[in-house]
PDB file of N, CA and C in Angstrom:
ATOM      1  N   MET A   1     -61.936-112.486 151.426  1.00  0.00           N
ATOM      2  CA  MET A   1     -61.180-111.251 151.367  1.00  0.00           C
ATOM      3  C   MET A   1     -59.849-111.498 150.685  1.00  0.00           C
ATOM      4  N   GLN A   2     -59.433-110.555 149.914  1.00  0.00           N
ATOM      5  CA  GLN A   2     -58.173-110.677 149.192  1.00  0.00           C
ATOM      6  C   GLN A   2     -57.005-110.463 150.142  1.00  0.00           C
ATOM      7  N   ASN A   3     -56.041-111.348 150.083  1.00  0.00           N
ATOM      8  CA  ASN A   3     -54.841-111.204 150.888  1.00  0.00           C
ATOM      9  C   ASN A   3     -54.105-109.945 150.459  1.00  0.00           C
ATOM     10  N   GLY A   4     -53.552-109.211 151.412  1.00  0.00           N
ATOM     11  CA  GLY A   4     -52.833-107.993 151.093  1.00  0.00           C
ATOM     12  C   GLY A   4     -53.668-106.741 151.273  1.00  0.00           C
ATOM     13  N   SER A   5     -54.917-106.885 151.611  1.00  0.00           N
ATOM     14  CA  SER A   5     -55.802-105.733 151.779  1.00  0.00           C
ATOM     15  C   SER A   5     -55.922-105.373 153.248  1.00  0.00           C
ATOM     16  N   ILE A   6     -56.079-104.108 153.508  1.00  0.00           N
ATOM     17  CA  ILE A   6     -56.288-103.664 154.880  1.00  0.00           C
ATOM     18  C   ILE A   6     -57.772-103.495 155.141  1.00  0.00           C
ATOM     19  N   CYS A   7     -58.577-103.970 154.256  1.00  0.00           N
ATOM     20  CA  CYS A   7     -60.026-103.832 154.386  1.00  0.00           C
ATOM     21  C   CYS A   7     -60.522-104.743 155.500  1.00  0.00           C
ATOM     22  N   GLN A   8     -60.350-104.327 156.730  1.00  0.00           N
ATOM     23  CA  GLN A   8     -60.776-105.094 157.889  1.00  0.00           C
ATOM     24  C   GLN A   8     -61.976-104.454 158.569  1.00  0.00           C
ATOM     25  N   ASP A   9     -62.517-103.394 157.984  1.00  0.00           N
ATOM     26  CA  ASP A   9     -63.586-102.661 158.651  1.00  0.00           C
ATOM     27  C   ASP A   9     -64.813-103.527 158.891  1.00  0.00           C
ATOM     28  N   PHE A  10     -65.025-104.540 158.049  1.00  0.00           N
ATOM     29  CA  PHE A  10     -66.175-105.415 158.264  1.00  0.00           C
ATOM     30  C   PHE A  10     -66.002-106.251 159.520  1.00  0.00           C
ATOM     31  N   ILE A  11     -64.774-106.535 159.924  1.00  0.00           N
ATOM     32  CA  ILE A  11     -64.514-107.324 161.129  1.00  0.00           C
ATOM     33  C   ILE A  11     -64.913-106.538 162.371  1.00  0.00           C
ATOM     34  N   VAL A  12     -64.664-105.255 162.376  1.00  0.00           N
ATOM     35  CA  VAL A  12     -64.961-104.429 163.539  1.00  0.00           C
ATOM     36  C   VAL A  12     -66.293-103.697 163.394  1.00  0.00           C
ATOM     37  N   ASN A  13     -67.042-103.999 162.327  1.00  0.00           N
ATOM     38  CA  ASN A  13     -68.370-103.417 162.087  1.00  0.00           C
ATOM     39  C   ASN A  13     -68.352-101.894 162.049  1.00  0.00           C
ATOM     40  N   LEU A  14     -67.385-101.339 161.364  1.00  0.00           N
ATOM     41  CA  LEU A  14     -67.283 -99.893 161.198  1.00  0.00           C
ATOM     42  C   LEU A  14     -67.240 -99.561 159.714  1.00  0.00           C
ATOM     43  N   THR A  15     -67.652 -98.364 159.379  1.00  0.00           N
ATOM     44  CA  THR A  15     -67.551 -97.904 157.997  1.00  0.00           C
ATOM     45  C   THR A  15     -66.116 -97.454 157.727  1.00  0.00           C
ATOM     46  N   GLN A  16     -65.795 -97.272 156.463  1.00  0.00           N
ATOM     47  CA  GLN A  16     -64.470 -96.761 156.108  1.00  0.00           C
ATOM     48  C   GLN A  16     -64.235 -95.399 156.742  1.00  0.00           C
ATOM     49  N   LYS A  17     -65.251 -94.572 156.763  1.00  0.00           N
ATOM     50  CA  LYS A  17     -65.117 -93.240 157.363  1.00  0.00           C
ATOM     51  C   LYS A  17     -64.807 -93.347 158.851  1.00  0.00           C
ATOM     52  N   GLN A  18     -65.504 -94.240 159.549  1.00  0.00           N
ATOM     53  CA  GLN A  18     -65.268 -94.398 160.983  1.00  0.00           C
ATOM     54  C   GLN A  18     -63.853 -94.900 161.262  1.00  0.00           C
ATOM     55  N   VAL A  19     -63.401 -95.855 160.461  1.00  0.00           N
ATOM     56  CA  VAL A  19     -62.044 -96.379 160.648  1.00  0.00           C
ATOM     57  C   VAL A  19     -61.016 -95.291 160.363  1.00  0.00           C
ATOM     58  N   SER A  20     -61.231 -94.537 159.284  1.00  0.00           N
ATOM     59  CA  SER A  20     -60.271 -93.474 158.948  1.00  0.00           C
ATOM     60  C   SER A  20     -60.184 -92.440 160.067  1.00  0.00           C
ATOM     61  N   GLU A  21     -61.310 -92.130 160.693  1.00  0.00           N
ATOM     62  CA  GLU A  21     -61.300 -91.185 161.810  1.00  0.00           C
ATOM     63  C   GLU A  21     -60.575 -91.768 163.013  1.00  0.00           C
ATOM     64  N   LYS A  22     -60.794 -93.046 163.300  1.00  0.00           N
ATOM     65  CA  LYS A  22     -60.158 -93.682 164.452  1.00  0.00           C
ATOM     66  C   LYS A  22     -58.635 -93.726 164.321  1.00  0.00           C
ATOM     67  N   VAL A  23     -58.147 -93.928 163.098  1.00  0.00           N
ATOM     68  CA  VAL A  23     -56.694 -94.000 162.915  1.00  0.00           C
ATOM     69  C   VAL A  23     -56.075 -92.638 162.631  1.00  0.00           C
ATOM     70  N   GLY A  24     -56.899 -91.591 162.635  1.00  0.00           N
ATOM     71  CA  GLY A  24     -56.389 -90.230 162.516  1.00  0.00           C
ATOM     72  C   GLY A  24     -56.106 -89.753 161.110  1.00  0.00           C
ATOM     73  N   MET A  25     -56.761 -90.338 160.136  1.00  0.00           N
ATOM     74  CA  MET A  25     -56.570 -89.880 158.758  1.00  0.00           C
ATOM     75  C   MET A  25     -57.436 -88.658 158.498  1.00  0.00           C
ATOM     76  N   LYS A  26     -56.980 -87.816 157.590  1.00  0.00           N
ATOM     77  CA  LYS A  26     -57.687 -86.566 157.315  1.00  0.00           C
ATOM     78  C   LYS A  26     -59.037 -86.791 156.656  1.00  0.00           C
ATOM     79  N   ASN A  27     -59.133 -87.831 155.846  1.00  0.00           N
ATOM     80  CA  ASN A  27     -60.400 -88.108 155.168  1.00  0.00           C
ATOM     81  C   ASN A  27     -60.481 -89.579 154.779  1.00  0.00           C
ATOM     82  N   VAL A  28     -61.659 -89.981 154.342  1.00  0.00           N
ATOM     83  CA  VAL A  28     -61.893 -91.382 153.987  1.00  0.00           C
ATOM     84  C   VAL A  28     -61.088 -91.789 152.755  1.00  0.00           C
ATOM     85  N   TYR A  29     -60.764 -90.842 151.893  1.00  0.00           N
ATOM     86  CA  TYR A  29     -60.005 -91.162 150.685  1.00  0.00           C
ATOM     87  C   TYR A  29     -58.600 -91.656 151.017  1.00  0.00           C
ATOM     88  N   SER A  30     -58.019 -91.134 152.073  1.00  0.00           N
ATOM     89  CA  SER A  30     -56.704 -91.611 152.507  1.00  0.00           C
ATOM     90  C   SER A  30     -56.784 -93.072 152.923  1.00  0.00           C
ATOM     91  N   TYR A  31     -57.843 -93.416 153.624  1.00  0.00           N
ATOM     92  CA  TYR A  31     -58.042 -94.807 154.043  1.00  0.00           C
ATOM     93  C   TYR A  31     -58.286 -95.696 152.834  1.00  0.00           C
ATOM     94  N   GLN A  32     -59.067 -95.212 151.883  1.00  0.00           N
ATOM     95  CA  GLN A  32     -59.342 -96.005 150.688  1.00  0.00           C
ATOM     96  C   GLN A  32     -58.058 -96.273 149.903  1.00  0.00           C
ATOM     97  N   ARG A  33     -57.168 -95.302 149.847  1.00  0.00           N
ATOM     98  CA  ARG A  33     -55.873 -95.512 149.182  1.00  0.00           C
ATOM     99  C   ARG A  33     -55.060 -96.566 149.928  1.00  0.00           C
ATOM    100  N   LEU A  34     -55.171 -96.551 151.247  1.00  0.00           N
ATOM    101  CA  LEU A  34     -54.460 -97.527 152.062  1.00  0.00           C
ATOM    102  C   LEU A  34     -54.973 -98.936 151.775  1.00  0.00           C
ATOM    103  N   GLU A  35     -56.264 -99.065 151.524  1.00  0.00           N
ATOM    104  CA  GLU A  35     -56.845-100.370 151.207  1.00  0.00           C
ATOM    105  C   GLU A  35     -56.410-100.884 149.843  1.00  0.00           C
ATOM    106  N   LYS A  36     -56.054 -99.997 148.952  1.00  0.00           N
ATOM    107  CA  LYS A  36     -55.745-100.390 147.575  1.00  0.00           C
ATOM    108  C   LYS A  36     -54.269-100.716 147.396  1.00  0.00           C
ATOM    109  N   LYS A  37     -53.799-101.646 148.175  1.00  0.00           N
ATOM    110  CA  LYS A  37     -52.443-102.181 148.037  1.00  0.00           C
ATOM    111  C   LYS A  37     -51.337-101.149 148.188  1.00  0.00           C
ATOM    112  N   SER A  38     -51.584-100.108 148.938  1.00  0.00           N
ATOM    113  CA  SER A  38     -50.478 -99.195 149.218  1.00  0.00           C
ATOM    114  C   SER A  38     -49.657 -99.786 150.354  1.00  0.00           C
ATOM    115  N   ASN A  39     -48.473 -99.302 150.525  1.00  0.00           N
ATOM    116  CA  ASN A  39     -47.610 -99.784 151.595  1.00  0.00           C
ATOM    117  C   ASN A  39     -47.737 -98.852 152.791  1.00  0.00           C
ATOM    118  N   PRO A  40     -48.404 -99.314 153.851  1.00  0.00           N
ATOM    119  CA  PRO A  40     -48.552 -98.454 155.022  1.00  0.00           C
ATOM    120  C   PRO A  40     -47.215 -98.273 155.734  1.00  0.00           C
ATOM    121  N   SER A  41     -47.080 -97.138 156.367  1.00  0.00           N
ATOM    122  CA  SER A  41     -45.866 -96.888 157.144  1.00  0.00           C
ATOM    123  C   SER A  41     -45.906 -97.738 158.410  1.00  0.00           C
ATOM    124  N   LEU A  42     -44.757 -97.924 159.014  1.00  0.00           N
ATOM    125  CA  LEU A  42     -44.693 -98.665 160.270  1.00  0.00           C
ATOM    126  C   LEU A  42     -45.539 -97.969 161.327  1.00  0.00           C
ATOM    127  N   GLN A  43     -45.519 -96.652 161.318  1.00  0.00           N
ATOM    128  CA  GLN A  43     -46.320 -95.878 162.263  1.00  0.00           C
ATOM    129  C   GLN A  43     -47.811 -96.180 162.080  1.00  0.00           C
ATOM    130  N   MET A  44     -48.285 -96.261 160.833  1.00  0.00           N
ATOM    131  CA  MET A  44     -49.689 -96.552 160.572  1.00  0.00           C
ATOM    132  C   MET A  44     -50.037 -97.975 160.995  1.00  0.00           C
ATOM    133  N   ILE A  45     -49.152 -98.921 160.742  1.00  0.00           N
ATOM    134  CA  ILE A  45     -49.393-100.305 161.156  1.00  0.00           C
ATOM    135  C   ILE A  45     -49.523-100.384 162.669  1.00  0.00           C
ATOM    136  N   LYS A  46     -48.627 -99.704 163.382  1.00  0.00           N
ATOM    137  CA  LYS A  46     -48.693 -99.693 164.847  1.00  0.00           C
ATOM    138  C   LYS A  46     -49.996 -99.076 165.334  1.00  0.00           C
ATOM    139  N   LYS A  47     -50.413 -97.997 164.684  1.00  0.00           N
ATOM    140  CA  LYS A  47     -51.643 -97.322 165.076  1.00  0.00           C
ATOM    141  C   LYS A  47     -52.855 -98.232 164.876  1.00  0.00           C
ATOM    142  N   ILE A  48     -52.924 -98.891 163.727  1.00  0.00           N
ATOM    143  CA  ILE A  48     -54.051 -99.780 163.436  1.00  0.00           C
ATOM    144  C   ILE A  48     -54.104-100.930 164.430  1.00  0.00           C
ATOM    145  N   THR A  49     -52.959-101.559 164.691  1.00  0.00           N
ATOM    146  CA  THR A  49     -52.955-102.695 165.606  1.00  0.00           C
ATOM    147  C   THR A  49     -53.181-102.281 167.059  1.00  0.00           C
ATOM    148  N   SER A  50     -52.853-101.052 167.418  1.00  0.00           N
ATOM    149  CA  SER A  50     -53.129-100.613 168.791  1.00  0.00           C
ATOM    150  C   SER A  50     -54.601-100.249 168.974  1.00  0.00           C
ATOM    151  N   ILE A  51     -55.216 -99.694 167.938  1.00  0.00           N
ATOM    152  CA  ILE A  51     -56.628 -99.324 168.023  1.00  0.00           C
ATOM    153  C   ILE A  51     -57.522-100.547 167.893  1.00  0.00           C
ATOM    154  N   PHE A  52     -57.106-101.495 167.057  1.00  0.00           N
ATOM    155  CA  PHE A  52     -57.883-102.711 166.812  1.00  0.00           C
ATOM    156  C   PHE A  52     -57.042-103.934 167.167  1.00  0.00           C
ATOM    157  N   PRO A  53     -56.906-104.248 168.462  1.00  0.00           N
ATOM    158  CA  PRO A  53     -56.032-105.357 168.866  1.00  0.00           C
ATOM    159  C   PRO A  53     -56.485-106.723 168.354  1.00  0.00           C
ATOM    160  N   ALA A  54     -57.756-106.867 167.986  1.00  0.00           N
ATOM    161  CA  ALA A  54     -58.239-108.150 167.461  1.00  0.00           C
ATOM    162  C   ALA A  54     -57.708-108.420 166.060  1.00  0.00           C
ATOM    163  N   ILE A  55     -57.233-107.378 165.379  1.00  0.00           N
ATOM    164  CA  ILE A  55     -56.690-107.542 164.033  1.00  0.00           C
ATOM    165  C   ILE A  55     -55.216-107.908 164.156  1.00  0.00           C
ATOM    166  N   LYS A  56     -54.887-109.080 163.678  1.00  0.00           N
ATOM    167  CA  LYS A  56     -53.509-109.555 163.732  1.00  0.00           C
ATOM    168  C   LYS A  56     -52.683-108.904 162.624  1.00  0.00           C
ATOM    169  N   LEU A  57     -51.437-108.684 162.889  1.00  0.00           N
ATOM    170  CA  LEU A  57     -50.535-108.065 161.927  1.00  0.00           C
ATOM    171  C   LEU A  57     -50.541-108.820 160.600  1.00  0.00           C
ATOM    172  N   GLU A  58     -50.614-110.143 160.660  1.00  0.00           N
ATOM    173  CA  GLU A  58     -50.612-110.959 159.445  1.00  0.00           C
ATOM    174  C   GLU A  58     -51.827-110.671 158.567  1.00  0.00           C
ATOM    175  N   MET A  59     -52.921-110.200 159.159  1.00  0.00           N
ATOM    176  CA  MET A  59     -54.142-109.916 158.410  1.00  0.00           C
ATOM    177  C   MET A  59     -53.998-108.652 157.569  1.00  0.00           C
ATOM    178  N   LEU A  60     -53.038-107.822 157.875  1.00  0.00           N
ATOM    179  CA  LEU A  60     -52.871-106.566 157.163  1.00  0.00           C
ATOM    180  C   LEU A  60     -52.128-106.732 155.848  1.00  0.00           C
ATOM    181  N   PHE A  61     -51.523-107.888 155.636  1.00  0.00           N
ATOM    182  CA  PHE A  61     -50.729-108.091 154.423  1.00  0.00           C
ATOM    183  C   PHE A  61     -51.174-109.315 153.675  1.00  0.00           C
TER     184      PHE A  61
END
């Protein structure tokens, strides 16, 4: 996996759509933009790490 990607859905065995729904995004395209080296907000980082505690903060960057 490329460092800097938020593409962790394979770790939790969920599709991009399922992950986007879990983190409260309006659609899968928002999640896909997040995977493409966008800078997530602190609020989004907190949400991802609270929903998926097995994902370490260091893995998101």
